[in-house]
Tab-separated table of C-alpha atoms in Angstrom:
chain	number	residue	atom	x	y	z
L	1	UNK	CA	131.271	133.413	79.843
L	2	UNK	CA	129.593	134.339	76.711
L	3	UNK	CA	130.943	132.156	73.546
L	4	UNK	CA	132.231	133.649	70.742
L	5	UNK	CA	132.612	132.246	67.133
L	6	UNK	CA	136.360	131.525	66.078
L	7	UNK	CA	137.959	134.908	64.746
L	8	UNK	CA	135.388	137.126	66.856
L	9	UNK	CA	136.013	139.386	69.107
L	10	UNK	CA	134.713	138.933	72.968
L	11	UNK	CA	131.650	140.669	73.732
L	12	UNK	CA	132.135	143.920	75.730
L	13	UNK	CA	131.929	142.994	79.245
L	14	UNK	CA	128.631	144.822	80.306
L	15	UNK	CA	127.247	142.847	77.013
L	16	UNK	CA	128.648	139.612	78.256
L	17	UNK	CA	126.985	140.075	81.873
L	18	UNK	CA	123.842	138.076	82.515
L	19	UNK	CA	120.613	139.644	83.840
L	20	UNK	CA	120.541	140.072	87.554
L	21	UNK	CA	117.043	138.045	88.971
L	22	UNK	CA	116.834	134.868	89.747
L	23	UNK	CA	115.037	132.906	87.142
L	24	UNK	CA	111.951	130.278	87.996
L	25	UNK	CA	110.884	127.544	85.664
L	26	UNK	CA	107.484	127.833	84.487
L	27	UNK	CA	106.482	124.499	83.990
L	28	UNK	CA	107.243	123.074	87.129
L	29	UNK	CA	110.149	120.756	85.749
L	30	UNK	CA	112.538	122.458	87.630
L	31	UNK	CA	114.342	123.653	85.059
L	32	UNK	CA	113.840	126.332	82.301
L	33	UNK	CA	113.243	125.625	78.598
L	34	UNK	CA	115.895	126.073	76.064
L	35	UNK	CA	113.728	127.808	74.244
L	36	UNK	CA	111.640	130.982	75.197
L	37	UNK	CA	108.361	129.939	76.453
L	38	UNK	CA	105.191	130.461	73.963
L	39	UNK	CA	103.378	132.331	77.351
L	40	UNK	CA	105.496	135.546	77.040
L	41	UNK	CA	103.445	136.147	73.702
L	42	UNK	CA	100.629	136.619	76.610
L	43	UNK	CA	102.649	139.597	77.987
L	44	UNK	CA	103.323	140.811	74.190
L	45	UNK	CA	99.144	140.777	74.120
L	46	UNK	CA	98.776	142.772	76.712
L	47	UNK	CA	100.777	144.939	76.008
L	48	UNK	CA	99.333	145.386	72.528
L	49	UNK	CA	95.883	145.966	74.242
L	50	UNK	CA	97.975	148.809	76.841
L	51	UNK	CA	99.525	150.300	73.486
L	52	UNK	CA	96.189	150.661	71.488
L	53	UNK	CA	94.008	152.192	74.285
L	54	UNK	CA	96.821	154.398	74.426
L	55	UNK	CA	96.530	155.765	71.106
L	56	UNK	CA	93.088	155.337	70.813
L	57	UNK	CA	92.506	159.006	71.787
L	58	UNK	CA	94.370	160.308	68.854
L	59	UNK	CA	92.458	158.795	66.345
L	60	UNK	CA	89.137	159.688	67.723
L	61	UNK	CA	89.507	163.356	68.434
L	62	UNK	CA	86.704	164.717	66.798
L	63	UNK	CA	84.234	161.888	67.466
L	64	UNK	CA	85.139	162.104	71.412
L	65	UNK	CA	84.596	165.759	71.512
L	66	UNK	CA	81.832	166.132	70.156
L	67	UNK	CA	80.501	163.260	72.504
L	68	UNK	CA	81.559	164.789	75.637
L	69	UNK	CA	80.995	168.115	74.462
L	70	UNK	CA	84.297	169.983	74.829
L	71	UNK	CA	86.660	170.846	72.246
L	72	UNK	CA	89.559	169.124	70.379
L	73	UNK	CA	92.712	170.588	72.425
L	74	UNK	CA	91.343	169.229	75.584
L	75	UNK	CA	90.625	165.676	74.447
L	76	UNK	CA	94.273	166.189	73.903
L	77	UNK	CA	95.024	166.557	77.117
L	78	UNK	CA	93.849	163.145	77.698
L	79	UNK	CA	96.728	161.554	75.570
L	80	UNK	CA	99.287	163.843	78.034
L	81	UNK	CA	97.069	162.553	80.841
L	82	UNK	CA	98.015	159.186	79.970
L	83	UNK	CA	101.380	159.637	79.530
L	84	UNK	CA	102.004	161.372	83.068
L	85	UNK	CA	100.365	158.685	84.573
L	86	UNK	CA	102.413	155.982	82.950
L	87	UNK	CA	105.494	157.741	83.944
L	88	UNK	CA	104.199	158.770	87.898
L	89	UNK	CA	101.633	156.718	88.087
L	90	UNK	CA	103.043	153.200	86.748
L	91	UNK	CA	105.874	153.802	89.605
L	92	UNK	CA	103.135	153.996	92.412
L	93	UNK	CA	100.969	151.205	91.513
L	94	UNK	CA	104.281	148.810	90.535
L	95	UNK	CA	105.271	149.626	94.670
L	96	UNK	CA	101.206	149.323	95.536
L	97	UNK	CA	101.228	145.457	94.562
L	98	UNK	CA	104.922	144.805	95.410
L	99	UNK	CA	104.111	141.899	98.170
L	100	UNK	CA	101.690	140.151	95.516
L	101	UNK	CA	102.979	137.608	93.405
L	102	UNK	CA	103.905	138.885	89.820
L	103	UNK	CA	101.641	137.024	87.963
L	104	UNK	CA	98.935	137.881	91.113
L	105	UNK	CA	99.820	141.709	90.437
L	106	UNK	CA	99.338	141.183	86.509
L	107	UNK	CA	95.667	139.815	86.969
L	108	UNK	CA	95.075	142.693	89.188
L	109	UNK	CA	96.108	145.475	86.466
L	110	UNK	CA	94.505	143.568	83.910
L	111	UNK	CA	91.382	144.390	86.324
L	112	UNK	CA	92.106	148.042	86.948
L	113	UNK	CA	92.933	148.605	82.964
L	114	UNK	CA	89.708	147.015	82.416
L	115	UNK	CA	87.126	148.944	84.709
L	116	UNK	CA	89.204	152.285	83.349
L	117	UNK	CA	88.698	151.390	79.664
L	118	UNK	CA	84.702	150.277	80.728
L	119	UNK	CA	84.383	153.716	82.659
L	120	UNK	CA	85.868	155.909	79.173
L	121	UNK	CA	83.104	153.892	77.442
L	122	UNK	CA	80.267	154.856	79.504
L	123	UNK	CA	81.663	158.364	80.542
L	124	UNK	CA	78.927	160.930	80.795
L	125	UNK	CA	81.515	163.537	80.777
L	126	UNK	CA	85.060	165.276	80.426
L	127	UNK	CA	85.918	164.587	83.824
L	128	UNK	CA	84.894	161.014	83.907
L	129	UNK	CA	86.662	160.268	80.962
L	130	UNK	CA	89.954	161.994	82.593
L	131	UNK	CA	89.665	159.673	85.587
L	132	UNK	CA	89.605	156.725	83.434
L	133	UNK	CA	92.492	157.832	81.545
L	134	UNK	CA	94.362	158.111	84.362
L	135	UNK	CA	93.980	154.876	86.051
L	136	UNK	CA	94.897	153.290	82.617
L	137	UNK	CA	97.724	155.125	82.256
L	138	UNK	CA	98.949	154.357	85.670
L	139	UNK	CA	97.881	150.270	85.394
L	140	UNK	CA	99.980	150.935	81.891
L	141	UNK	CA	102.725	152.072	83.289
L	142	UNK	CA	103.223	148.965	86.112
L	143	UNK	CA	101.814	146.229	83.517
L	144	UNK	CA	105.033	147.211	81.917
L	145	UNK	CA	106.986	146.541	84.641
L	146	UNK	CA	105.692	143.687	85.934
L	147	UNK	CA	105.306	141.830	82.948
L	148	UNK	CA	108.654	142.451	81.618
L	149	UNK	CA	109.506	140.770	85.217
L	150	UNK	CA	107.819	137.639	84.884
L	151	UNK	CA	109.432	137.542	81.571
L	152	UNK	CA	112.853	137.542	82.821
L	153	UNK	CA	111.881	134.999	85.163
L	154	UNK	CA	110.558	132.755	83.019
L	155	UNK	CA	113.480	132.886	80.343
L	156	UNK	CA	116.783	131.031	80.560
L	157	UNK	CA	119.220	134.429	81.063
L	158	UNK	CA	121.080	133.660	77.013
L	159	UNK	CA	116.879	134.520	75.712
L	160	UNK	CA	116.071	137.219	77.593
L	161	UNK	CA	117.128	139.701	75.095
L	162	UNK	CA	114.820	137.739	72.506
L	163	UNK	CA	112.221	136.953	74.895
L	164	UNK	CA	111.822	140.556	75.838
L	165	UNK	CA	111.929	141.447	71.857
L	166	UNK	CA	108.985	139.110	71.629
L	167	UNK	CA	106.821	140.905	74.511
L	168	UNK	CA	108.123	144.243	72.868
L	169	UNK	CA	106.450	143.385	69.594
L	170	UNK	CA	103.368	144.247	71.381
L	171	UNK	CA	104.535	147.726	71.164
L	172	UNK	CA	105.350	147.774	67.922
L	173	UNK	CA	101.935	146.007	66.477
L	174	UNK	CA	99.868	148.289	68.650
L	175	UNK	CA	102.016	151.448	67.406
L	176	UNK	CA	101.455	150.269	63.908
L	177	UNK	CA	97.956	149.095	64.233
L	178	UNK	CA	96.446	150.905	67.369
L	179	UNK	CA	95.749	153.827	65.635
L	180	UNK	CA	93.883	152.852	62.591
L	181	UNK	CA	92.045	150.432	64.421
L	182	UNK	CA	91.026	152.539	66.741
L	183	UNK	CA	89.580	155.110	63.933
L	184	UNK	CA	87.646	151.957	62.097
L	185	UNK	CA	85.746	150.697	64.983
L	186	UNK	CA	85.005	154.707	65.927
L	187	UNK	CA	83.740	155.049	62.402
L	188	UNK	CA	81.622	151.877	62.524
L	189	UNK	CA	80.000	152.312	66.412
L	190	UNK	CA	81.240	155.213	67.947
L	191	UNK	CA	83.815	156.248	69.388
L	192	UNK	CA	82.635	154.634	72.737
L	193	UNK	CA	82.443	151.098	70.818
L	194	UNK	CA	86.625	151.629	70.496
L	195	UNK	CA	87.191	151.593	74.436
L	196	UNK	CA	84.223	148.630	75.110
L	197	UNK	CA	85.732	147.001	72.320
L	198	UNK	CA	89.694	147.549	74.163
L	199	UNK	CA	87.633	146.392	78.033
L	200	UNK	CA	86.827	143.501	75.908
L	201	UNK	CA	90.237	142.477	74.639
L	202	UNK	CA	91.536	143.136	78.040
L	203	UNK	CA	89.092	140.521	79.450
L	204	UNK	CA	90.385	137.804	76.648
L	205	UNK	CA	94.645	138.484	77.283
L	206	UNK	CA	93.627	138.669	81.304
L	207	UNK	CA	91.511	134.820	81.028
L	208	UNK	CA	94.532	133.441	79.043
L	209	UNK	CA	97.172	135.075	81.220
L	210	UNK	CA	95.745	133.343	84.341
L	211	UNK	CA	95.514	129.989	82.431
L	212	UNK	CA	98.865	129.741	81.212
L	213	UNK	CA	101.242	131.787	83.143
L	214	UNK	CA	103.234	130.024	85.952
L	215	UNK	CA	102.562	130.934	89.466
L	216	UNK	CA	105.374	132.654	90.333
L	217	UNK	CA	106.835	132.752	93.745
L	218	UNK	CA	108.615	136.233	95.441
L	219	UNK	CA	112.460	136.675	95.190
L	220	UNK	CA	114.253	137.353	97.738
L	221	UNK	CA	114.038	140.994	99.161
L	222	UNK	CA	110.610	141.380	96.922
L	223	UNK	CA	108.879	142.502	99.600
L	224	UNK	CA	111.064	144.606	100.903
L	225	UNK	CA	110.435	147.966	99.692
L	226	UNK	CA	113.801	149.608	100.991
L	227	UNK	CA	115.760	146.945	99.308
L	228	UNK	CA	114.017	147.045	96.390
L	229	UNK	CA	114.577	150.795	96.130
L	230	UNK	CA	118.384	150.557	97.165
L	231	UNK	CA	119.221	150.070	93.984
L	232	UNK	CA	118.513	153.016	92.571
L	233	UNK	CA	121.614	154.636	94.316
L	234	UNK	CA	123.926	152.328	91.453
L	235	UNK	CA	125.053	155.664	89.030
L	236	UNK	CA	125.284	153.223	86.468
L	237	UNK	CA	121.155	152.201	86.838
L	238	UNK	CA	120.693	155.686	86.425
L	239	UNK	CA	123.389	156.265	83.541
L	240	UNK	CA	121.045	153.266	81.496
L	241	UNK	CA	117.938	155.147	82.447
L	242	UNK	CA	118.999	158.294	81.276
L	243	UNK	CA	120.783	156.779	78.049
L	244	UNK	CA	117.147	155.073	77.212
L	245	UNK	CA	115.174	158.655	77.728
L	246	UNK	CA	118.032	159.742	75.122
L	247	UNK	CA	117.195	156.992	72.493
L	248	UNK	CA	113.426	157.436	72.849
L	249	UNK	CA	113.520	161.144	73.054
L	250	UNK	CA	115.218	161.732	69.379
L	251	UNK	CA	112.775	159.243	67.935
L	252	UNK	CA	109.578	161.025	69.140
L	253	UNK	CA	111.186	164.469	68.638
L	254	UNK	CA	111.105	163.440	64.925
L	255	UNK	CA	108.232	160.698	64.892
L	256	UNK	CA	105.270	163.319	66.456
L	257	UNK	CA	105.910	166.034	63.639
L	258	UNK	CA	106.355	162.907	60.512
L	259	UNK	CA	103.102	164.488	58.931
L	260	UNK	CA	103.637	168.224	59.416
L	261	UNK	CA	106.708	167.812	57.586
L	262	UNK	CA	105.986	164.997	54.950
L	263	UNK	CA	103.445	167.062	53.630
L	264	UNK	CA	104.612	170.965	53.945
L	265	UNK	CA	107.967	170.238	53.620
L	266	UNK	CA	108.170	166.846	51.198
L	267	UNK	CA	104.995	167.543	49.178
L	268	UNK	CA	103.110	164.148	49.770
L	269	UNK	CA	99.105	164.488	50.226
L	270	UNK	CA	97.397	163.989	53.318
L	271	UNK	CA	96.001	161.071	51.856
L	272	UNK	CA	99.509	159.275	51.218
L	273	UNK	CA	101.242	159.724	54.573
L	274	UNK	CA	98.938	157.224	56.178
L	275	UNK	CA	100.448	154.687	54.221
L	276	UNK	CA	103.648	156.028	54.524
L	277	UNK	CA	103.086	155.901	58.837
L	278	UNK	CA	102.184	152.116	58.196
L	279	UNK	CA	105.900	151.375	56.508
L	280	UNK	CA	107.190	153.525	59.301
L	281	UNK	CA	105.369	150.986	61.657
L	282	UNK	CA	106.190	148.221	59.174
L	283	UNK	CA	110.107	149.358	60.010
L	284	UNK	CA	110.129	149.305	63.495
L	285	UNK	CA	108.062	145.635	63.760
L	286	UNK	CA	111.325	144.173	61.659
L	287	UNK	CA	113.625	146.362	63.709
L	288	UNK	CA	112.583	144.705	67.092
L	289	UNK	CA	113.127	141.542	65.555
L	290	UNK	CA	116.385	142.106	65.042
L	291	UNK	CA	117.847	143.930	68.387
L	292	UNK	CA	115.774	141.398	70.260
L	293	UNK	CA	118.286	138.801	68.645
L	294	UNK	CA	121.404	140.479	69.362
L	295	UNK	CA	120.209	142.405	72.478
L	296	UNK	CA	121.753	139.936	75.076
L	297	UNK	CA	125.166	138.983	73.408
L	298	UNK	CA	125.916	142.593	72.417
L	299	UNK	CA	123.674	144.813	74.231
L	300	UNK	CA	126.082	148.170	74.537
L	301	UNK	CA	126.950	147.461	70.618
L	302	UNK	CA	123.421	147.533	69.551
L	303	UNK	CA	122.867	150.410	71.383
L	304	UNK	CA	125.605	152.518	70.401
L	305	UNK	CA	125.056	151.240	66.760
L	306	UNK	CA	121.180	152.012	66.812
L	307	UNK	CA	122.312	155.586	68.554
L	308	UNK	CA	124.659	156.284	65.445
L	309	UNK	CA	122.625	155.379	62.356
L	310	UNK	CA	119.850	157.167	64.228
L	311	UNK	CA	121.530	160.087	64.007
L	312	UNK	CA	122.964	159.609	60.850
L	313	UNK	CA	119.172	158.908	59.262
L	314	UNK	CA	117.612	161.914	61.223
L	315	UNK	CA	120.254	164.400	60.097
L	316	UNK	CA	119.752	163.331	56.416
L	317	UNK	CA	116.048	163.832	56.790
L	318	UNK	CA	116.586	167.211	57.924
L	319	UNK	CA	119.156	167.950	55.085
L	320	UNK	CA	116.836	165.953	52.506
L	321	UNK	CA	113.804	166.642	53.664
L	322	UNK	CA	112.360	168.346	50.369
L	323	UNK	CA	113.244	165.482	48.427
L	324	UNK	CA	110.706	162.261	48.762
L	325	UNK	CA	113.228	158.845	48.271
L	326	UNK	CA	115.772	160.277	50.911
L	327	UNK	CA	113.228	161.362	52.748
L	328	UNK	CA	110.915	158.571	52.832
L	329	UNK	CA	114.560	156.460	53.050
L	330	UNK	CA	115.448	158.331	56.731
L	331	UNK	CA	112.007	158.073	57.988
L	332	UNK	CA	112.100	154.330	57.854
L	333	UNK	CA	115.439	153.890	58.654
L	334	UNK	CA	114.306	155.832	61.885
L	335	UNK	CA	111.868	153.259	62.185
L	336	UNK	CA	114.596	150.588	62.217
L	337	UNK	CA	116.746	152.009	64.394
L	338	UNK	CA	114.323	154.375	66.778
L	339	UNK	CA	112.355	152.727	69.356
L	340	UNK	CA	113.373	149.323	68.623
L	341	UNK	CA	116.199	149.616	70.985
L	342	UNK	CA	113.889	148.439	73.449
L	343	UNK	CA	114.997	145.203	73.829
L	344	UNK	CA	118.664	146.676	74.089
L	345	UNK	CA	117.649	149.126	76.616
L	346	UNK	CA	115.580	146.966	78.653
L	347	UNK	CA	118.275	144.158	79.221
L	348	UNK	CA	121.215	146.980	79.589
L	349	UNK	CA	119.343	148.483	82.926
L	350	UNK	CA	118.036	144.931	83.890
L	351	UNK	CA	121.728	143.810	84.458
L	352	UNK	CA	122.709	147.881	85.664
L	353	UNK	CA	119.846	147.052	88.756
L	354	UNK	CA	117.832	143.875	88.351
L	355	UNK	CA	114.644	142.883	86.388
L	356	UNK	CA	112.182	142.953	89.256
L	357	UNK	CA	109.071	144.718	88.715
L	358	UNK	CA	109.946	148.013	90.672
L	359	UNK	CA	113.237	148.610	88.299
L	360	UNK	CA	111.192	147.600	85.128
L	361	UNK	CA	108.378	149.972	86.043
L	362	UNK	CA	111.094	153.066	86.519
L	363	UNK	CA	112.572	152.443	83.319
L	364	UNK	CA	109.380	152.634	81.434
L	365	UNK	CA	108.937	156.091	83.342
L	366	UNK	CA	112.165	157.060	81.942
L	367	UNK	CA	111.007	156.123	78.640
L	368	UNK	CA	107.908	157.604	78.598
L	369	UNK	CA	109.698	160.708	79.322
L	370	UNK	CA	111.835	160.408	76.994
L	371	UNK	CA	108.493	160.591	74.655
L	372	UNK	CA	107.092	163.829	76.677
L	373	UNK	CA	110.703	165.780	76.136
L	374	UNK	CA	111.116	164.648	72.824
L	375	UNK	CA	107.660	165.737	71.176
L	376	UNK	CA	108.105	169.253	73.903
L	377	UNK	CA	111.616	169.644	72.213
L	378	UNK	CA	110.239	169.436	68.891
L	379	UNK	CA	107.087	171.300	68.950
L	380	UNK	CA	109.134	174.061	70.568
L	381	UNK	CA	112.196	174.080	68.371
L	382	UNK	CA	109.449	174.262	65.474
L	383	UNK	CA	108.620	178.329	66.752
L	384	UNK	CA	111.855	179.159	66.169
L	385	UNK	CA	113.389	177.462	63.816
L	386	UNK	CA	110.541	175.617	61.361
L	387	UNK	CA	109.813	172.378	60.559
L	388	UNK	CA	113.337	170.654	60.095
L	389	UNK	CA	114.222	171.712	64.008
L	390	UNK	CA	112.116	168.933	65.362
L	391	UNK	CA	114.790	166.927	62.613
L	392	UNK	CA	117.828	168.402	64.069
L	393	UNK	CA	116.240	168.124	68.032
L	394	UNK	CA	115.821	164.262	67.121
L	395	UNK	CA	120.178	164.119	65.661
L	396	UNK	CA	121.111	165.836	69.041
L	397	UNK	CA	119.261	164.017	71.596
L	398	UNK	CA	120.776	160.595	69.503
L	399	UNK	CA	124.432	162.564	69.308
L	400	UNK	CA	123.835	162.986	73.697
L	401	UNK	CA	122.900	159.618	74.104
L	402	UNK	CA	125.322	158.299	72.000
L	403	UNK	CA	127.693	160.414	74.735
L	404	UNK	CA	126.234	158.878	77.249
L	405	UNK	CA	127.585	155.041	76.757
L	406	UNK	CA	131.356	156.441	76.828
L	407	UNK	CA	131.867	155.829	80.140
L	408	UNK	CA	130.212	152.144	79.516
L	409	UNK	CA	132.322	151.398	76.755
L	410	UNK	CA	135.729	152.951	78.208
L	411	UNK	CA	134.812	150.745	81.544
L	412	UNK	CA	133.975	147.353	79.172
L	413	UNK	CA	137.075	148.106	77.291
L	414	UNK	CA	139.200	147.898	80.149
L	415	UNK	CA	137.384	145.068	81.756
């Protein structure tokens, strides 16, 4: 039973549950550290590496098409490219490598993320450069998964919420630094230089990964597929899922139209909301920090509490949004309270099912979709209504989600 401090109340009972998965010490001992171990910052680089091929596209637009000689809306079909084939793809290649070991399966997505970001580099043409997009969307998609596994596995079950936090940071660094990065290295050497200069970085987290991470053994029932996928049937595994498309879906309804509306709506330059995208990122980096800490003791609370200021802070942007402090004030209190529910979300459905790779890779499908209905929503709310709707989209999906841990809280409050 989780402890509280004297005069607290007891943590709601899906908060107090540990993490289903059976944890193996990494160093051989027999036992797990009391601390989380300094090798899930290895899963935290690669996903930083996933994160900024991922948005590498966006920032070299012009560059790529010129290079491959098509035109700017289809290079941006590669970024939806990606995204589909984190959210189908991951799925199938997580259940391709389910009889490896975890740390086996890593090495071997580290491979296939590798010879896709070393076929965009050398890519003749459009189609090529598809392809590769593809199979790194789809090795994305599973390193999620499996990584977020063999961090479970390697963390006593009190840490997971802050060991996950730490892997999540990857996230966060490569959505605040991916970007920019991406656009330096394409103005220095080409656009091409960018993804050679990703392969590389892949090679470097995939050498230290296979040097430091335990071997780690199967669990019972990992190879079994069907058992594996029984526990999808739990409503309550799907309820989390859902809840987490919710959460990321009224960030990224707001988040993909930030610099339509800070400059035709707010009035800042061009120039300016750059920086302003960095605080955003800035935001979001602390935010992780902090639901990482509290996302194992009072997971549903943290949720529900991230839900409500989320929609709080997007409805004042879209009231507000003229005006720069409250605007500038909502968009990073978004970033606090947006997609840094990760850690939250990713322990809630880990204890709804269990933190195998399979479960881990679904949930980032949900998420990702979460990001494709969320930018739809907002783009086509914007037709009808103007800039603010993607605002308002963002307040109700958060209001829904928000909806959507009643029957969790009713069921903890009894318990």
């Amino acid at each position: 039973m989780a402890r509280t401090a004297p005069g607290a109340s007891a943590p709601m009972a899906e908060e107090a549950a540990p993490a289903t998965g059976t944890a193996q010490p990494p160093d051989g001992t027999g036992r797990l550290p009391d601390k989380v171990p300094p090798t899930v910052h290895l899963i935290a680089l690669g996903i930083f590496t996933m994160v900024t091929s991922e948005f590498a596209v966006g920032g070299l637009m012009p560059q790529m098409a010129e290079g491959l000689g098509t035109g700017v809306p289809r290079i941006g079909y590669l970024i939806t490219a990606f995204a589909l084939a984190m959210a189908f793809g991951g799925p199938v290649a997580a259940t391709a490598l389910h009889r490896l070991r975890p740390t086996t399966a890593l090495l071997v997505l580290f491979a296939v993320f590798f010879a896709g970001n070393a076929l965009a580099a050398a890519a003749p043409g459009y189609t090529t450069m598809l392809v590769a997009r593809i199979a790194t969307g789809a090795a994305s998609g599973a390193f999620f998964g499996v990584g977020l596994s063999v961090v479970a596995r390697i963390t006593r079950p009190e840490l997971r919420g802050r060991a996950t936090g730490i892997a999540m940071q990857g996230l966060m660094v490569g959505t605040l630094l991916g970007l920019p990065l991406s656009m330096f290295l394409g103005e220095l050497w080409g656009w091409r230089a960018t993804f050679a200069a990703i392969g590389v970085l892949t090679l470097l987290a995939a050498g230290a990964s296979a040097a430091a991470l335990p071997r780690l053994e199967h669990q019972d029932e990992a190879g079994d597929l069907k058992k594996e996928a029984a526990v999808f049937r739990d409503p309550r595994l799907l309820g989390a899922m859902l809840s987490s498309t919710l959460i990321i879906g009224a960030t990224f309804a707001a988040f993909s139209y930030f610099t339509p509306i800070l400059t035709e709506l707010t009035g800042f330059s061009r120039g300016t909301v750059p920086l302003l995208l960095l605080v955003y990122g800035a935001a979001t980096v602390v935010g992780n920090a902090v639901v990482a800490r509290f996302a194992a003791s009072r997971t549903l609370t943290v949720i529900g509490t991230g839900l409500a200021l989320n929609t709080l802070f997007l409805t004042v942007f879209a009231l507000a949004a003229e005006h720069a402090v409250p605007a500038v004030a909502a968009m990073v209190g978004i970033g606090l309270v947006g997609v840094t529910m990760n850690p939250a979300m990713i322990t809630r459905v880990q204890r709804a099912g269990n933190a195998r790779p399979l479960v881990n890779t679904v949930h980032s499908s949900f998420i990702t979709l979460g990001v494709v209905v969320g930018s739809w929503g907002g783009g086509l709310a914007i037709g009808t209504f103007g800039l603010r709707a993607p605002l308002w989209t963002g307040a109700v999906l958060a209001l829904i989600g928000l909806v959507t841990l009643i029957p969790s809280a009713v069921k903890a409050g009894r318990g």
